[in-house]
Amino acid sequence: ACPGRAEVADLELVLAVDASGSVDESEYRLQLQGIAAGFRDSAVREAIRSGPEKRIAVNLLTWAEPQAPKTETGWYLLARDDDAERFARLVESLPRTQNGATGLGEGIAAAVRSIGANGYEARRRVVDVSGDGEETPAREYVLRLPEARMMAEANDVVVNGLAIQNEAPSLAGYYRD
């Protein structure tokens, strides 16, 4: 890539994974193993190569306590099966460094900021966020979910949600809204 110029991809994707206190170790591992399995799936690998640029840029970010720094894999450019396999191995071995409250808004905001500073340019920008609970009221000023949603919209970033429904029966509706 040329200095000062963004590298082009078909998609900039952040996988934002809930690591808050309500997520037990098996749920955390389930999220990571599911993502890793996705990148090993032949249909996903074909989709990675299906766009005009034949590659995507991806970053996995874990979030929890709103004020705590987020953990990220960093950005990876995936174009070949071995790129996807390397990323899958990294994801499934990612240690848990987050815990605490459910800072969903700050998690999404961190993902959007990551897209804005990644050095890639794509027509599609997406945050896929997974979590098992509603946002916890913050003890100090942080970006809450409504502000994070506006931030994503202002930056032309689509936010998809995957509700891990185990204790909160209305969580899918919360994520949909």
Coordinates of N, CA and C in Angstrom, one line a residue, residues 51-132:
G51 N -16.6 -10.5 -3.9 CA -16.7 -9.1 -4.3 C -15.7 -8.7 -5.3
P52 N -15.8 -7.4 -5.8 CA -14.9 -7.0 -6.9 C -13.4 -7.0 -6.4
E53 N -13.1 -6.7 -5.1 CA -11.7 -6.7 -4.7 C -11.3 -8.1 -4.2
K54 N -12.2 -9.0 -4.0 CA -11.9 -10.4 -3.6 C -11.2 -10.5 -2.3
R55 N -11.5 -9.6 -1.4 CA -10.9 -9.6 0.0 C -11.7 -8.7 0.9
I56 N -11.6 -9.0 2.2 CA -12.2 -8.2 3.3 C -11.2 -7.9 4.3
A57 N -11.5 -6.9 5.1 CA -10.7 -6.5 6.3 C -11.5 -6.8 7.5
V58 N -10.9 -7.5 8.5 CA -11.7 -7.9 9.7 C -10.9 -7.6 11.0
N59 N -11.6 -7.3 12.0 CA -11.0 -7.1 13.3 C -12.0 -7.7 14.4
L60 N -11.5 -8.4 15.4 CA -12.3 -8.8 16.5 C -12.0 -8.0 17.7
L61 N -13.1 -7.5 18.3 CA -12.9 -6.6 19.5 C -13.8 -7.2 20.6
T62 N -13.2 -7.3 21.8 CA -14.0 -7.7 22.9 C -14.3 -6.5 23.8
W63 N -15.5 -6.5 24.4 CA -16.0 -5.3 25.1 C -16.7 -5.8 26.4
A64 N -16.7 -4.9 27.4 CA -17.4 -5.1 28.6 C -17.6 -3.8 29.3
E65 N -16.8 -3.6 30.4 CA -16.9 -2.4 31.2 C -16.7 -1.1 30.3
P66 N -17.6 -0.2 30.3 CA -17.6 1.0 29.4 C -16.3 1.7 29.5
Q67 N -15.7 2.0 30.6 CA -14.5 2.8 30.8 C -13.2 2.0 30.5
A68 N -13.3 0.7 30.4 CA -12.0 -0.1 30.2 C -11.7 -0.1 28.7
P69 N -10.3 -0.1 28.4 CA -9.9 -0.2 27.0 C -10.4 -1.6 26.5
K70 N -10.7 -1.6 25.2 CA -11.2 -2.8 24.5 C -10.0 -3.6 24.1
T71 N -10.2 -4.9 24.0 CA -9.2 -5.8 23.4 C -9.5 -6.1 22.0
E72 N -8.5 -6.0 21.1 CA -8.7 -6.2 19.7 C -7.6 -7.1 19.1
T73 N -8.0 -7.8 18.1 CA -7.0 -8.6 17.4 C -6.1 -7.7 16.5
G74 N -6.6 -6.6 16.1 CA -6.0 -5.8 15.1 C -6.6 -6.2 13.7
W75 N -6.4 -5.4 12.7 CA -7.0 -5.6 11.4 C -6.3 -6.6 10.6
Y76 N -7.0 -7.5 10.0 CA -6.5 -8.6 9.1 C -7.1 -8.5 7.8
L77 N -6.3 -8.6 6.7 CA -6.9 -8.6 5.4 C -7.0 -10.1 4.9
L78 N -8.2 -10.5 4.6 CA -8.5 -11.9 4.3 C -8.8 -12.0 2.8
A79 N -8.0 -12.7 2.0 CA -8.2 -12.9 0.6 C -8.2 -14.4 0.2
R80 N -7.4 -15.2 1.0 CA -7.2 -16.6 0.7 C -7.7 -17.5 1.8
D81 N -7.8 -18.7 1.6 CA -8.2 -19.7 2.6 C -7.2 -19.6 3.8
D82 N -5.9 -19.6 3.5 CA -5.0 -19.6 4.6 C -5.0 -18.3 5.4
D83 N -5.5 -17.2 4.8 CA -5.7 -15.9 5.6 C -6.8 -16.2 6.6
A84 N -7.9 -16.7 6.1 CA -9.1 -17.0 7.0 C -8.7 -18.0 8.1
E85 N -8.0 -19.0 7.7 CA -7.6 -20.0 8.8 C -6.7 -19.4 9.8
R86 N -5.7 -18.5 9.4 CA -4.9 -17.8 10.4 C -5.7 -17.0 11.3
F87 N -6.7 -16.2 10.8 CA -7.6 -15.4 11.6 C -8.4 -16.3 12.5
A88 N -8.9 -17.4 12.0 CA -9.7 -18.3 12.9 C -8.9 -18.8 14.0
R89 N -7.7 -19.2 13.8 CA -6.8 -19.7 14.9 C -6.6 -18.6 15.9
L90 N -6.3 -17.4 15.5 CA -6.1 -16.3 16.4 C -7.4 -16.1 17.3
V91 N -8.5 -16.0 16.6 CA -9.8 -15.8 17.3 C -10.0 -16.9 18.4
E92 N -9.9 -18.1 18.0 CA -10.2 -19.2 19.0 C -9.2 -19.3 20.2
S93 N -8.1 -18.6 20.0 CA -7.1 -18.7 21.1 C -7.0 -17.3 21.9
L94 N -7.9 -16.4 21.5 CA -7.9 -15.1 22.2 C -8.2 -15.2 23.7
P95 N -7.2 -14.7 24.5 CA -7.5 -14.8 26.0 C -8.6 -13.7 26.4
R96 N -9.3 -14.0 27.4 CA -10.3 -13.1 27.9 C -9.6 -12.1 28.8
T97 N -9.7 -10.8 28.4 CA -9.1 -9.8 29.2 C -10.1 -8.7 29.7
Q98 N -11.4 -8.9 29.3 CA -12.5 -8.0 29.6 C -13.4 -8.6 30.6
N99 N -14.0 -7.8 31.4 CA -15.0 -8.3 32.4 C -15.7 -7.0 32.9
G100 N -16.7 -7.2 33.7 CA -17.4 -6.1 34.3 C -18.8 -5.8 33.7
A101 N -19.2 -4.6 33.7 CA -20.6 -4.2 33.3 C -20.7 -4.4 31.8
T102 N -22.0 -4.3 31.3 CA -22.3 -4.5 29.9 C -22.3 -3.1 29.2
G103 N -21.2 -2.7 28.7 CA -21.0 -1.4 28.1 C -21.2 -1.5 26.6
L104 N -22.5 -1.9 26.2 CA -22.8 -2.1 24.8 C -22.5 -0.9 23.9
G105 N -22.9 0.3 24.4 CA -22.7 1.5 23.6 C -21.3 1.8 23.3
E106 N -20.5 1.7 24.4 CA -19.0 1.9 24.2 C -18.4 0.8 23.4
G107 N -18.9 -0.4 23.4 CA -18.4 -1.5 22.6 C -18.6 -1.1 21.1
I108 N -19.8 -0.7 20.8 CA -20.1 -0.3 19.4 C -19.3 0.9 19.0
A109 N -19.2 1.9 19.9 CA -18.5 3.1 19.5 C -17.0 2.8 19.3
A110 N -16.4 1.9 20.1 CA -15.0 1.5 19.9 C -14.9 0.8 18.5
A111 N -15.9 0.0 18.2 CA -15.8 -0.7 16.9 C -15.9 0.3 15.7
V112 N -16.8 1.3 15.8 CA -16.9 2.3 14.8 C -15.6 3.1 14.7
R113 N -15.0 3.4 15.8 CA -13.7 4.2 15.8 C -12.6 3.3 15.1
S114 N -12.6 2.0 15.4 CA -11.7 1.1 14.8 C -11.8 1.1 13.3
I115 N -13.0 1.1 12.8 CA -13.2 1.2 11.3 C -12.6 2.5 10.8
G116 N -12.9 3.6 11.5 CA -12.4 4.9 11.0 C -10.9 5.0 10.9
A117 N -10.2 4.3 11.7 CA -8.7 4.4 11.8 C -8.0 3.2 11.3
N118 N -8.6 2.4 10.5 CA -8.0 1.1 10.1 C -7.1 1.1 8.9
G119 N -7.1 2.1 8.1 CA -6.2 2.2 6.9 C -6.8 1.4 5.7
Y120 N -8.1 1.0 5.8 CA -8.7 0.3 4.7 C -9.9 1.2 4.2
E121 N -10.3 0.9 3.0 CA -11.5 1.6 2.4 C -12.3 0.6 1.8
A122 N -13.6 0.6 2.1 CA -14.6 -0.4 1.5 C -15.9 0.2 1.3
R123 N -16.7 -0.3 0.4 CA -18.1 0.2 0.2 C -19.0 -0.2 1.4
R124 N -18.7 -1.3 2.0 CA -19.5 -1.8 3.1 C -18.7 -1.8 4.4
R125 N -19.3 -1.2 5.4 CA -18.7 -1.2 6.8 C -19.7 -1.7 7.8
V126 N -19.3 -2.8 8.5 CA -20.2 -3.5 9.3 C -19.6 -3.8 10.7
V127 N -20.5 -3.7 11.7 CA -20.2 -4.1 13.1 C -21.2 -5.2 13.4
D128 N -20.7 -6.4 13.7 CA -21.5 -7.5 14.2 C -21.2 -7.6 15.6
V129 N -22.2 -7.3 16.4 CA -22.1 -7.3 17.9 C -22.9 -8.5 18.5
S130 N -22.3 -9.2 19.4 CA -23.0 -10.3 20.1 C -22.9 -10.0 21.6
G131 N -24.0 -10.3 22.3 CA -24.1 -10.1 23.7 C -25.2 -10.8 24.4
D132 N -25.2 -10.9 25.7 CA -26.2 -11.7 26.4 C -27.0 -10.8 27.4

